[in-house]
């Protein structure tokens, strides 16, 4: 099992550019989510999904779009990057039961200049 | 969703037990207590979880008070590699998955 795979690991964008952060899991998890982590801060929930075709907003959804067309993939799209979106982004997945932990990816470090 | 409160930082001597507290006074009956840790900028790592009973695994022990309003994560013999930020969260069993992580406790193991 590969677990949760995030690509790319590092990315530099110019203000106004768009890009998609990829997240894939091979564990057949229903639940997937995206978090961002700013320096010295905790993780803040951006968007999450409890199954294919179902997504919902987290704490800080503005400036980000998601879709969940398959169980395995949960891409995060930045439509028009801003310097405030400079952060480390983590994807997580789990079975949709409270008695199962999250598996996190290794993160994507994004810098917007 | 229940929120959690943790001290921002703690120190522990190497080889001693590290006891990390968490307050979750608004926890609901169907919510599990989870602990994760994050070393440097790596992805958070699952440590342990529990519902009502105390739990132990190869990494740690979790003590949940009888009223479930607080818990303690115990690292029995802390090593320098246990230096990390530790997060306590609560997660419902089939419910709102809008889960958030607070700022956690920064644990520093002192040689």
mmCIF file with all atom_site columns, C-alpha atoms in Angstrom:
data_model
loop_
_atom_site.group_PDB
_atom_site.id
_atom_site.type_symbol
_atom_site.label_atom_id
_atom_site.label_alt_id
_atom_site.label_comp_id
_atom_site.label_asym_id
_atom_site.label_entity_id
_atom_site.label_seq_id
_atom_site.pdbx_PDB_ins_code
_atom_site.Cartn_x
_atom_site.Cartn_y
_atom_site.Cartn_z
_atom_site.occupancy
_atom_site.B_iso_or_equiv
_atom_site.pdbx_formal_charge
_atom_site.auth_seq_id
_atom_site.auth_comp_id
_atom_site.auth_asym_id
_atom_site.auth_atom_id
_atom_site.pdbx_PDB_model_num
ATOM 1   C CA . UNK A 1 1   ? 0.000   0.000  0.000   1.00 0.00 ? 1   UNK A CA 1
ATOM 2   C CA . UNK A 1 2   ? 1.233   3.471  -0.868  1.00 0.00 ? 2   UNK A CA 1
ATOM 3   C CA . UNK A 1 3   ? -1.032  5.162  1.692   1.00 0.00 ? 3   UNK A CA 1
ATOM 4   C CA . UNK A 1 4   ? -1.766  8.823  0.950   1.00 0.00 ? 4   UNK A CA 1
ATOM 5   C CA . UNK A 1 5   ? 0.268   10.281 -1.894  1.00 0.00 ? 5   UNK A CA 1
ATOM 6   C CA . UNK A 1 6   ? 0.541   14.019 -2.424  1.00 0.00 ? 6   UNK A CA 1
ATOM 7   C CA . UNK A 1 7   ? 2.064   15.673 -5.447  1.00 0.00 ? 7   UNK A CA 1
ATOM 8   C CA . UNK A 1 8   ? 3.981   17.839 -5.944  1.00 0.00 ? 8   UNK A CA 1
ATOM 9   C CA . UNK A 1 9   ? 6.096   18.047 -2.799  1.00 0.00 ? 9   UNK A CA 1
ATOM 10  C CA . UNK A 1 10  ? 7.194   21.607 -3.526  1.00 0.00 ? 10  UNK A CA 1
ATOM 11  C CA . UNK A 1 11  ? 5.748   24.314 -5.753  1.00 0.00 ? 11  UNK A CA 1
ATOM 12  C CA . UNK A 1 12  ? 6.379   27.985 -6.389  1.00 0.00 ? 12  UNK A CA 1
ATOM 13  C CA . UNK A 1 13  ? 3.597   29.984 -8.030  1.00 0.00 ? 13  UNK A CA 1
ATOM 14  C CA . UNK A 1 14  ? 3.280   33.546 -9.139  1.00 0.00 ? 14  UNK A CA 1
ATOM 15  C CA . UNK A 1 15  ? 0.358   35.574 -7.872  1.00 0.00 ? 15  UNK A CA 1
ATOM 16  C CA . UNK A 1 16  ? -2.681  34.941 -10.019 1.00 0.00 ? 16  UNK A CA 1
ATOM 17  C CA . UNK A 1 17  ? -1.560  31.569 -11.357 1.00 0.00 ? 17  UNK A CA 1
ATOM 18  C CA . UNK A 1 18  ? -3.691  28.500 -10.894 1.00 0.00 ? 18  UNK A CA 1
ATOM 19  C CA . UNK A 1 19  ? -2.696  24.998 -9.998  1.00 0.00 ? 19  UNK A CA 1
ATOM 20  C CA . UNK A 1 20  ? -3.998  21.712 -8.644  1.00 0.00 ? 20  UNK A CA 1
ATOM 21  C CA . UNK A 1 21  ? -2.563  19.873 -5.690  1.00 0.00 ? 21  UNK A CA 1
ATOM 22  C CA . UNK A 1 22  ? -3.062  16.163 -6.092  1.00 0.00 ? 22  UNK A CA 1
ATOM 23  C CA . UNK A 1 23  ? -4.004  13.691 -3.372  1.00 0.00 ? 23  UNK A CA 1
ATOM 24  C CA . UNK A 1 24  ? -4.543  9.981  -3.917  1.00 0.00 ? 24  UNK A CA 1
ATOM 25  C CA . UNK A 1 25  ? -5.112  7.095  -1.529  1.00 0.00 ? 25  UNK A CA 1
ATOM 26  C CA . UNK A 1 26  ? -5.257  3.374  -2.194  1.00 0.00 ? 26  UNK A CA 1
ATOM 27  C CA . UNK A 1 27  ? -6.941  2.243  1.025   1.00 0.00 ? 27  UNK A CA 1
ATOM 28  C CA . UNK A 1 28  ? -10.555 2.605  -0.153  1.00 0.00 ? 28  UNK A CA 1
ATOM 29  C CA . UNK A 1 29  ? -11.164 5.274  2.463   1.00 0.00 ? 29  UNK A CA 1
ATOM 30  C CA . UNK A 1 30  ? -14.465 7.118  2.216   1.00 0.00 ? 30  UNK A CA 1
ATOM 31  C CA . UNK A 1 31  ? -13.266 10.230 4.011   1.00 0.00 ? 31  UNK A CA 1
ATOM 32  C CA . UNK A 1 32  ? -10.671 12.612 2.591   1.00 0.00 ? 32  UNK A CA 1
ATOM 33  C CA . UNK A 1 33  ? -9.723  16.112 3.612   1.00 0.00 ? 33  UNK A CA 1
ATOM 34  C CA . UNK A 1 34  ? -7.338  18.968 2.975   1.00 0.00 ? 34  UNK A CA 1
ATOM 35  C CA . UNK A 1 35  ? -5.592  20.993 5.651   1.00 0.00 ? 35  UNK A CA 1
ATOM 36  C CA . UNK A 1 36  ? -3.238  23.922 5.489   1.00 0.00 ? 36  UNK A CA 1
ATOM 37  C CA . UNK A 1 37  ? -0.573  24.681 8.051   1.00 0.00 ? 37  UNK A CA 1
ATOM 38  C CA . UNK A 1 38  ? 1.043   28.081 8.307   1.00 0.00 ? 38  UNK A CA 1
ATOM 39  C CA . UNK A 1 39  ? 4.375   28.504 10.119  1.00 0.00 ? 39  UNK A CA 1
ATOM 40  C CA . UNK A 1 40  ? 4.032   27.891 13.860  1.00 0.00 ? 40  UNK A CA 1
ATOM 41  C CA . UNK A 1 41  ? 0.336   27.184 13.553  1.00 0.00 ? 41  UNK A CA 1
ATOM 42  C CA . UNK A 1 42  ? -1.908  24.178 13.822  1.00 0.00 ? 42  UNK A CA 1
ATOM 43  C CA . UNK A 1 43  ? -3.740  22.527 10.955  1.00 0.00 ? 43  UNK A CA 1
ATOM 44  C CA . UNK A 1 44  ? -6.805  24.275 9.555   1.00 0.00 ? 44  UNK A CA 1
ATOM 45  C CA . UNK A 1 45  ? -9.400  22.379 7.577   1.00 0.00 ? 45  UNK A CA 1
ATOM 46  C CA . UNK A 1 46  ? -9.979  23.652 4.025   1.00 0.00 ? 46  UNK A CA 1
ATOM 47  C CA . UNK A 1 47  ? -12.407 21.159 2.459   1.00 0.00 ? 47  UNK A CA 1
ATOM 48  C CA . UNK A 1 48  ? -13.428 17.614 3.110   1.00 0.00 ? 48  UNK A CA 1
ATOM 49  C CA . UNK A 1 49  ? -15.346 14.782 1.472   1.00 0.00 ? 49  UNK A CA 1
ATOM 50  C CA . UNK A 1 50  ? -17.210 11.838 2.975   1.00 0.00 ? 50  UNK A CA 1
ATOM 51  C CA . UNK A 1 51  ? -17.470 9.976  -0.310  1.00 0.00 ? 51  UNK A CA 1
ATOM 52  C CA . UNK A 1 52  ? -17.329 10.240 -4.078  1.00 0.00 ? 52  UNK A CA 1
ATOM 53  C CA . UNK A 1 53  ? -19.495 13.101 -5.299  1.00 0.00 ? 53  UNK A CA 1
ATOM 54  C CA . UNK A 1 54  ? -19.798 14.691 -1.847  1.00 0.00 ? 54  UNK A CA 1
ATOM 55  C CA . UNK A 1 55  ? -17.709 17.627 -0.654  1.00 0.00 ? 55  UNK A CA 1
ATOM 56  C CA . UNK A 1 56  ? -18.109 20.277 2.011   1.00 0.00 ? 56  UNK A CA 1
ATOM 57  C CA . UNK A 1 57  ? -16.321 23.332 3.312   1.00 0.00 ? 57  UNK A CA 1
ATOM 58  C CA . UNK A 1 58  ? -14.051 23.455 6.295   1.00 0.00 ? 58  UNK A CA 1
ATOM 59  C CA . UNK A 1 59  ? -12.758 26.419 8.303   1.00 0.00 ? 59  UNK A CA 1
ATOM 60  C CA . UNK A 1 60  ? -10.862 28.210 5.538   1.00 0.00 ? 60  UNK A CA 1
ATOM 61  C CA . UNK A 1 61  ? -12.398 27.318 2.139   1.00 0.00 ? 61  UNK A CA 1
ATOM 62  C CA . UNK A 1 62  ? -12.076 30.666 0.360   1.00 0.00 ? 62  UNK A CA 1
ATOM 63  C CA . UNK A 1 63  ? -9.797  30.572 -2.660  1.00 0.00 ? 63  UNK A CA 1
ATOM 64  C CA . UNK A 1 64  ? -9.907  26.793 -2.971  1.00 0.00 ? 64  UNK A CA 1
ATOM 65  C CA . UNK A 1 65  ? -12.072 24.365 -4.919  1.00 0.00 ? 65  UNK A CA 1
ATOM 66  C CA . UNK A 1 66  ? -12.342 20.603 -4.615  1.00 0.00 ? 66  UNK A CA 1
ATOM 67  C CA . UNK A 1 67  ? -14.125 17.756 -6.316  1.00 0.00 ? 67  UNK A CA 1
ATOM 68  C CA . UNK A 1 68  ? -14.354 14.037 -5.584  1.00 0.00 ? 68  UNK A CA 1
ATOM 69  C CA . UNK A 1 69  ? -15.136 12.086 -8.728  1.00 0.00 ? 69  UNK A CA 1
ATOM 70  C CA . UNK A 1 70  ? -13.549 8.860  -7.464  1.00 0.00 ? 70  UNK A CA 1
ATOM 71  C CA . UNK A 1 71  ? -12.961 7.306  -4.078  1.00 0.00 ? 71  UNK A CA 1
ATOM 72  C CA . UNK A 1 72  ? -9.207  7.413  -4.599  1.00 0.00 ? 72  UNK A CA 1
ATOM 73  C CA . UNK A 1 73  ? -8.596  11.034 -5.611  1.00 0.00 ? 73  UNK A CA 1
ATOM 74  C CA . UNK A 1 74  ? -9.311  14.379 -3.970  1.00 0.00 ? 74  UNK A CA 1
ATOM 75  C CA . UNK A 1 75  ? -7.584  17.235 -5.817  1.00 0.00 ? 75  UNK A CA 1
ATOM 76  C CA . UNK A 1 76  ? -7.378  20.744 -4.393  1.00 0.00 ? 76  UNK A CA 1
ATOM 77  C CA . UNK A 1 77  ? -7.510  23.596 -6.883  1.00 0.00 ? 77  UNK A CA 1
ATOM 78  C CA . UNK A 1 78  ? -6.198  27.099 -6.404  1.00 0.00 ? 78  UNK A CA 1
ATOM 79  C CA . UNK A 1 79  ? -7.928  29.226 -9.017  1.00 0.00 ? 79  UNK A CA 1
ATOM 80  C CA . UNK A 1 80  ? -5.919  32.434 -8.586  1.00 0.00 ? 80  UNK A CA 1
ATOM 81  C CA . UNK A 1 81  ? -3.023  32.059 -6.177  1.00 0.00 ? 81  UNK A CA 1
ATOM 82  C CA . UNK A 1 82  ? -2.364  34.746 -3.599  1.00 0.00 ? 82  UNK A CA 1
ATOM 83  C CA . UNK A 1 83  ? 0.630   35.211 -1.271  1.00 0.00 ? 83  UNK A CA 1
ATOM 84  C CA . UNK A 1 84  ? -1.709  34.470 1.663   1.00 0.00 ? 84  UNK A CA 1
ATOM 85  C CA . UNK A 1 85  ? -1.975  30.933 0.340   1.00 0.00 ? 85  UNK A CA 1
ATOM 86  C CA . UNK A 1 86  ? 1.695   30.291 0.975   1.00 0.00 ? 86  UNK A CA 1
ATOM 87  C CA . UNK A 1 87  ? 1.548   27.318 3.315   1.00 0.00 ? 87  UNK A CA 1
ATOM 88  C CA . UNK A 1 88  ? 2.110   23.612 3.716   1.00 0.00 ? 88  UNK A CA 1
ATOM 89  C CA . UNK A 1 89  ? -0.865  21.578 2.566   1.00 0.00 ? 89  UNK A CA 1
ATOM 90  C CA . UNK A 1 90  ? -1.707  18.163 3.957   1.00 0.00 ? 90  UNK A CA 1
ATOM 91  C CA . UNK A 1 91  ? -4.188  15.645 2.672   1.00 0.00 ? 91  UNK A CA 1
ATOM 92  C CA . UNK A 1 92  ? -5.693  13.027 4.984   1.00 0.00 ? 92  UNK A CA 1
ATOM 93  C CA . UNK A 1 93  ? -7.954  10.025 4.546   1.00 0.00 ? 93  UNK A CA 1
ATOM 94  C CA . UNK A 1 94  ? -9.814  7.566  6.732   1.00 0.00 ? 94  UNK A CA 1
ATOM 95  C CA . UNK A 1 95  ? -12.677 5.140  6.862   1.00 0.00 ? 95  UNK A CA 1
ATOM 96  C CA . UNK A 1 96  ? -15.780 6.969  7.877   1.00 0.00 ? 96  UNK A CA 1
ATOM 97  C CA . UNK A 1 97  ? -15.999 5.627  11.363  1.00 0.00 ? 97  UNK A CA 1
ATOM 98  C CA . UNK A 1 98  ? -14.848 7.218  14.559  1.00 0.00 ? 98  UNK A CA 1
ATOM 99  C CA . UNK A 1 99  ? -12.920 4.078  15.462  1.00 0.00 ? 99  UNK A CA 1
ATOM 100 C CA . UNK A 1 100 ? -10.267 4.536  12.789  1.00 0.00 ? 100 UNK A CA 1
ATOM 101 C CA . UNK A 1 101 ? -7.455  7.046  12.571  1.00 0.00 ? 101 UNK A CA 1
ATOM 102 C CA . UNK A 1 102 ? -6.531  9.408  9.809   1.00 0.00 ? 102 UNK A CA 1
ATOM 103 C CA . UNK A 1 103 ? -3.626  8.729  7.486   1.00 0.00 ? 103 UNK A CA 1
ATOM 104 C CA . UNK A 1 104 ? -1.832  11.874 6.372   1.00 0.00 ? 104 UNK A CA 1
ATOM 105 C CA . UNK A 1 105 ? 0.215   12.529 3.298   1.00 0.00 ? 105 UNK A CA 1
ATOM 106 C CA . UNK A 1 106 ? 3.709   13.994 3.502   1.00 0.00 ? 106 UNK A CA 1
ATOM 107 C CA . UNK A 1 107 ? 2.539   17.447 2.446   1.00 0.00 ? 107 UNK A CA 1
ATOM 108 C CA . UNK A 1 108 ? 2.961   19.960 -0.354  1.00 0.00 ? 108 UNK A CA 1
ATOM 109 C CA . UNK A 1 109 ? 4.960   23.061 0.424   1.00 0.00 ? 109 UNK A CA 1
ATOM 110 C CA . UNK A 1 110 ? 3.538   25.926 -1.643  1.00 0.00 ? 110 UNK A CA 1
ATOM 111 C CA . UNK A 1 111 ? 5.065   29.358 -2.013  1.00 0.00 ? 111 UNK A CA 1
ATOM 112 C CA . UNK A 1 112 ? 3.200   32.138 -3.825  1.00 0.00 ? 112 UNK A CA 1
ATOM 113 C CA . UNK A 1 113 ? 5.354   35.078 -4.869  1.00 0.00 ? 113 UNK A CA 1
ATOM 114 C CA . UNK B 2 1   ? -18.117 19.236 17.629  1.00 0.00 ? 1   UNK B CA 1
ATOM 115 C CA . UNK B 2 2   ? -16.250 19.055 20.914  1.00 0.00 ? 2   UNK B CA 1
ATOM 116 C CA . UNK B 2 3   ? -13.238 21.302 21.177  1.00 0.00 ? 3   UNK B CA 1
ATOM 117 C CA . UNK B 2 4   ? -10.031 20.460 22.964  1.00 0.00 ? 4   UNK B CA 1
ATOM 118 C CA . UNK B 2 5   ? -7.659  22.477 25.124  1.00 0.00 ? 5   UNK B CA 1
ATOM 119 C CA . UNK B 2 6   ? -3.989  21.643 25.522  1.00 0.00 ? 6   UNK B CA 1
ATOM 120 C CA . UNK B 2 7   ? -1.041  23.426 27.136  1.00 0.00 ? 7   UNK B CA 1
ATOM 121 C CA . UNK B 2 8   ? 1.072   25.129 24.476  1.00 0.00 ? 8   UNK B CA 1
ATOM 122 C CA . UNK B 2 9   ? 4.358   23.590 25.569  1.00 0.00 ? 9   UNK B CA 1
ATOM 123 C CA . UNK B 2 10  ? 5.940   21.081 27.922  1.00 0.00 ? 10  UNK B CA 1
ATOM 124 C CA . UNK B 2 11  ? 9.406   19.784 28.691  1.00 0.00 ? 11  UNK B CA 1
ATOM 125 C CA . UNK B 2 12  ? 10.320  16.286 29.784  1.00 0.00 ? 12  UNK B CA 1
ATOM 126 C CA . UNK B 2 13  ? 13.653  14.715 30.689  1.00 0.00 ? 13  UNK B CA 1
ATOM 127 C CA . UNK B 2 14  ? 14.884  11.954 28.452  1.00 0.00 ? 14  UNK B CA 1
ATOM 128 C CA . UNK B 2 15  ? 14.004  8.536  29.855  1.00 0.00 ? 15  UNK B CA 1
ATOM 129 C CA . UNK B 2 16  ? 11.180  9.855  31.998  1.00 0.00 ? 16  UNK B CA 1
ATOM 130 C CA . UNK B 2 17  ? 7.481   9.473  31.333  1.00 0.00 ? 17  UNK B CA 1
ATOM 131 C CA . UNK B 2 18  ? 5.906   12.340 29.424  1.00 0.00 ? 18  UNK B CA 1
ATOM 132 C CA . UNK B 2 19  ? 2.321   13.068 30.449  1.00 0.00 ? 19  UNK B CA 1
ATOM 133 C CA . UNK B 2 20  ? 0.401   15.299 28.057  1.00 0.00 ? 20  UNK B CA 1
ATOM 134 C CA . UNK B 2 21  ? -3.019  16.516 29.204  1.00 0.00 ? 21  UNK B CA 1
ATOM 135 C CA . UNK B 2 22  ? -6.031  17.386 27.107  1.00 0.00 ? 22  UNK B CA 1
ATOM 136 C CA . UNK B 2 23  ? -9.332  18.883 28.134  1.00 0.00 ? 23  UNK B CA 1
ATOM 137 C CA . UNK B 2 24  ? -12.431 18.001 26.122  1.00 0.00 ? 24  UNK B CA 1
ATOM 138 C CA . UNK B 2 25  ? -15.196 18.962 28.502  1.00 0.00 ? 25  UNK B CA 1
ATOM 139 C CA . UNK B 2 26  ? -17.905 19.175 25.808  1.00 0.00 ? 26  UNK B CA 1
ATOM 140 C CA . UNK B 2 27  ? -17.248 15.727 24.376  1.00 0.00 ? 27  UNK B CA 1
ATOM 141 C CA . UNK B 2 28  ? -20.291 13.748 23.304  1.00 0.00 ? 28  UNK B CA 1
ATOM 142 C CA . UNK B 2 29  ? -20.958 10.126 24.098  1.00 0.00 ? 29  UNK B CA 1
ATOM 143 C CA . UNK B 2 30  ? -20.184 8.942  20.561  1.00 0.00 ? 30  UNK B CA 1
ATOM 144 C CA . UNK B 2 31  ? -16.926 10.855 20.156  1.00 0.00 ? 31  UNK B CA 1
ATOM 145 C CA . UNK B 2 32  ? -13.526 9.198  20.244  1.00 0.00 ? 32  UNK B CA 1
ATOM 146 C CA . UNK B 2 33  ? -10.413 10.868 21.652  1.00 0.00 ? 33  UNK B CA 1
ATOM 147 C CA . UNK B 2 34  ? -7.461  10.775 19.273  1.00 0.00 ? 34  UNK B CA 1
ATOM 148 C CA . UNK B 2 35  ? -3.832  11.750 19.644  1.00 0.00 ? 35  UNK B CA 1
ATOM 149 C CA . UNK B 2 36  ? -1.505  12.588 16.797  1.00 0.00 ? 36  UNK B CA 1
ATOM 150 C CA . UNK B 2 37  ? 1.977   14.027 16.682  1.00 0.00 ? 37  UNK B CA 1
ATOM 151 C CA . UNK B 2 38  ? 3.853   16.049 14.121  1.00 0.00 ? 38  UNK B CA 1
ATOM 152 C CA . UNK B 2 39  ? 7.617   16.009 13.908  1.00 0.00 ? 39  UNK B CA 1
ATOM 153 C CA . UNK B 2 40  ? 9.062   19.063 12.194  1.00 0.00 ? 40  UNK B CA 1
ATOM 154 C CA . UNK B 2 41  ? 6.989   19.669 9.066   1.00 0.00 ? 41  UNK B CA 1
ATOM 155 C CA . UNK B 2 42  ? 6.094   16.068 8.404   1.00 0.00 ? 42  UNK B CA 1
ATOM 156 C CA . UNK B 2 43  ? 2.518   14.898 8.097   1.00 0.00 ? 43  UNK B CA 1
ATOM 157 C CA . UNK B 2 44  ? 0.834   14.200 11.436  1.00 0.00 ? 44  UNK B CA 1
ATOM 158 C CA . UNK B 2 45  ? 1.283   10.661 12.703  1.00 0.00 ? 45  UNK B CA 1
ATOM 159 C CA . UNK B 2 46  ? -1.429  8.687  14.465  1.00 0.00 ? 46  UNK B CA 1
ATOM 160 C CA . UNK B 2 47  ? -0.515  7.636  18.018  1.00 0.00 ? 47  UNK B CA 1
ATOM 161 C CA . UNK B 2 48  ? -3.541  6.209  19.803  1.00 0.00 ? 48  UNK B CA 1
ATOM 162 C CA . UNK B 2 49  ? -7.268  6.629  20.304  1.00 0.00 ? 49  UNK B CA 1
ATOM 163 C CA . UNK B 2 50  ? -9.978  5.596  22.748  1.00 0.00 ? 50  UNK B CA 1
ATOM 164 C CA . UNK B 2 51  ? -13.655 5.960  23.577  1.00 0.00 ? 51  UNK B CA 1
ATOM 165 C CA . UNK B 2 52  ? -14.138 5.200  27.254  1.00 0.00 ? 52  UNK B CA 1
ATOM 166 C CA . UNK B 2 53  ? -11.496 2.740  28.369  1.00 0.00 ? 53  UNK B CA 1
ATOM 167 C CA . UNK B 2 54  ? -7.811  3.326  28.819  1.00 0.00 ? 54  UNK B CA 1
ATOM 168 C CA . UNK B 2 55  ? -5.754  2.151  25.875  1.00 0.00 ? 55  UNK B CA 1
ATOM 169 C CA . UNK B 2 56  ? -2.156  1.102  25.368  1.00 0.00 ? 56  UNK B CA 1
ATOM 170 C CA . UNK B 2 57  ? -0.133  0.342  22.277  1.00 0.00 ? 57  UNK B CA 1
ATOM 171 C CA . UNK B 2 58  ? 3.534   0.112  21.396  1.00 0.00 ? 58  UNK B CA 1
ATOM 172 C CA . UNK B 2 59  ? 3.869   3.890  21.287  1.00 0.00 ? 59  UNK B CA 1
ATOM 173 C CA . UNK B 2 60  ? 1.875   5.212  24.211  1.00 0.00 ? 60  UNK B CA 1
ATOM 174 C CA . UNK B 2 61  ? -0.913  4.886  26.740  1.00 0.00 ? 61  UNK B CA 1
ATOM 175 C CA . UNK B 2 62  ? -4.121  6.870  26.805  1.00 0.00 ? 62  UNK B CA 1
ATOM 176 C CA . UNK B 2 63  ? -5.893  7.533  30.081  1.00 0.00 ? 63  UNK B CA 1
ATOM 177 C CA . UNK B 2 64  ? -9.459  8.867  29.798  1.00 0.00 ? 64  UNK B CA 1
ATOM 178 C CA . UNK B 2 65  ? -11.202 10.119 32.922  1.00 0.00 ? 65  UNK B CA 1
ATOM 179 C CA . UNK B 2 66  ? -14.416 8.440  33.941  1.00 0.00 ? 66  UNK B CA 1
ATOM 180 C CA . UNK B 2 67  ? -16.500 11.465 32.968  1.00 0.00 ? 67  UNK B CA 1
ATOM 181 C CA . UNK B 2 68  ? -14.569 11.599 29.633  1.00 0.00 ? 68  UNK B CA 1
ATOM 182 C CA . UNK B 2 69  ? -13.987 15.313 29.998  1.00 0.00 ? 69  UNK B CA 1
ATOM 183 C CA . UNK B 2 70  ? -10.223 15.008 29.900  1.00 0.00 ? 70  UNK B CA 1
ATOM 184 C CA . UNK B 2 71  ? -7.483  12.619 28.917  1.00 0.00 ? 71  UNK B CA 1
ATOM 185 C CA . UNK B 2 72  ? -3.752  12.143 29.270  1.00 0.00 ? 72  UNK B CA 1
ATOM 186 C CA . UNK B 2 73  ? -1.323  10.770 26.730  1.00 0.00 ? 73  UNK B CA 1
ATOM 187 C CA . UNK B 2 74  ? 1.589   8.972  28.344  1.00 0.00 ? 74  UNK B CA 1
ATOM 188 C CA . UNK B 2 75  ? 4.887   8.310  26.599  1.00 0.00 ? 75  UNK B CA 1
ATOM 189 C CA . UNK B 2 76  ? 6.424   5.912  29.112  1.00 0.00 ? 76  UNK B CA 1
ATOM 190 C CA . UNK B 2 77  ? 10.116  6.399  28.380  1.00 0.00 ? 77  UNK B CA 1
ATOM 191 C CA . UNK B 2 78  ? 10.564  9.564  26.373  1.00 0.00 ? 78  UNK B CA 1
ATOM 192 C CA . UNK B 2 79  ? 13.425  9.773  23.887  1.00 0.00 ? 79  UNK B CA 1
ATOM 193 C CA . UNK B 2 80  ? 14.791  12.704 21.944  1.00 0.00 ? 80  UNK B CA 1
ATOM 194 C CA . UNK B 2 81  ? 12.863  11.442 18.916  1.00 0.00 ? 81  UNK B CA 1
ATOM 195 C CA . UNK B 2 82  ? 9.615   12.113 20.797  1.00 0.00 ? 82  UNK B CA 1
ATOM 196 C CA . UNK B 2 83  ? 10.210  15.861 20.510  1.00 0.00 ? 83  UNK B CA 1
ATOM 197 C CA . UNK B 2 84  ? 7.203   16.976 18.458  1.00 0.00 ? 84  UNK B CA 1
ATOM 198 C CA . UNK B 2 85  ? 3.888   18.800 18.527  1.00 0.00 ? 85  UNK B CA 1
ATOM 199 C CA . UNK B 2 86  ? 1.144   16.598 19.961  1.00 0.00 ? 86  UNK B CA 1
ATOM 200 C CA . UNK B 2 87  ? -2.476  17.113 18.973  1.00 0.00 ? 87  UNK B CA 1
ATOM 201 C CA . UNK B 2 88  ? -5.534  15.908 20.825  1.00 0.00 ? 88  UNK B CA 1
ATOM 202 C CA . UNK B 2 89  ? -8.771  15.836 18.846  1.00 0.00 ? 89  UNK B CA 1
ATOM 203 C CA . UNK B 2 90  ? -12.201 14.285 19.200  1.00 0.00 ? 90  UNK B CA 1
ATOM 204 C CA . UNK B 2 91  ? -13.919 12.504 16.367  1.00 0.00 ? 91  UNK B CA 1
ATOM 205 C CA . UNK B 2 92  ? -17.554 11.374 16.207  1.00 0.00 ? 92  UNK B CA 1
ATOM 206 C CA . UNK B 2 93  ? -18.517 7.873  15.238  1.00 0.00 ? 93  UNK B CA 1
ATOM 207 C CA . UNK B 2 94  ? -20.402 8.505  11.993  1.00 0.00 ? 94  UNK B CA 1
ATOM 208 C CA . UNK B 2 95  ? -21.145 12.144 12.260  1.00 0.00 ? 95  UNK B CA 1
ATOM 209 C CA . UNK B 2 96  ? -19.942 15.546 11.245  1.00 0.00 ? 96  UNK B CA 1
ATOM 210 C CA . UNK B 2 97  ? -16.460 15.112 9.857   1.00 0.00 ? 97  UNK B CA 1
ATOM 211 C CA . UNK B 2 98  ? -15.659 18.806 10.033  1.00 0.00 ? 98  UNK B CA 1
ATOM 212 C CA . UNK B 2 99  ? -12.727 18.095 12.290  1.00 0.00 ? 99  UNK B CA 1
ATOM 213 C CA . UNK B 2 100 ? -10.185 20.658 13.248  1.00 0.00 ? 100 UNK B CA 1
ATOM 214 C CA . UNK B 2 101 ? -6.819  20.467 14.918  1.00 0.00 ? 101 UNK B CA 1
ATOM 215 C CA . UNK B 2 102 ? -5.852  23.049 17.495  1.00 0.00 ? 102 UNK B CA 1
ATOM 216 C CA . UNK B 2 103 ? -2.324  24.285 18.020  1.00 0.00 ? 103 UNK B CA 1
ATOM 217 C CA . UNK B 2 104 ? -1.377  21.265 20.131  1.00 0.00 ? 104 UNK B CA 1
ATOM 218 C CA . UNK B 2 105 ? 1.353   20.884 22.752  1.00 0.00 ? 105 UNK B CA 1
ATOM 219 C CA . UNK B 2 106 ? 4.959   21.328 21.771  1.00 0.00 ? 106 UNK B CA 1
ATOM 220 C CA . UNK B 2 107 ? 6.809   18.636 23.722  1.00 0.00 ? 107 UNK B CA 1
ATOM 221 C CA . UNK B 2 108 ? 10.551  19.045 24.098  1.00 0.00 ? 108 UNK B CA 1
ATOM 222 C CA . UNK B 2 109 ? 12.578  16.144 25.428  1.00 0.00 ? 109 UNK B CA 1
ATOM 223 C CA . UNK B 2 110 ? 15.584  17.389 27.358  1.00 0.00 ? 110 UNK B CA 1
ATOM 224 C CA . UNK B 2 111 ? 18.787  15.259 27.211  1.00 0.00 ? 111 UNK B CA 1
#
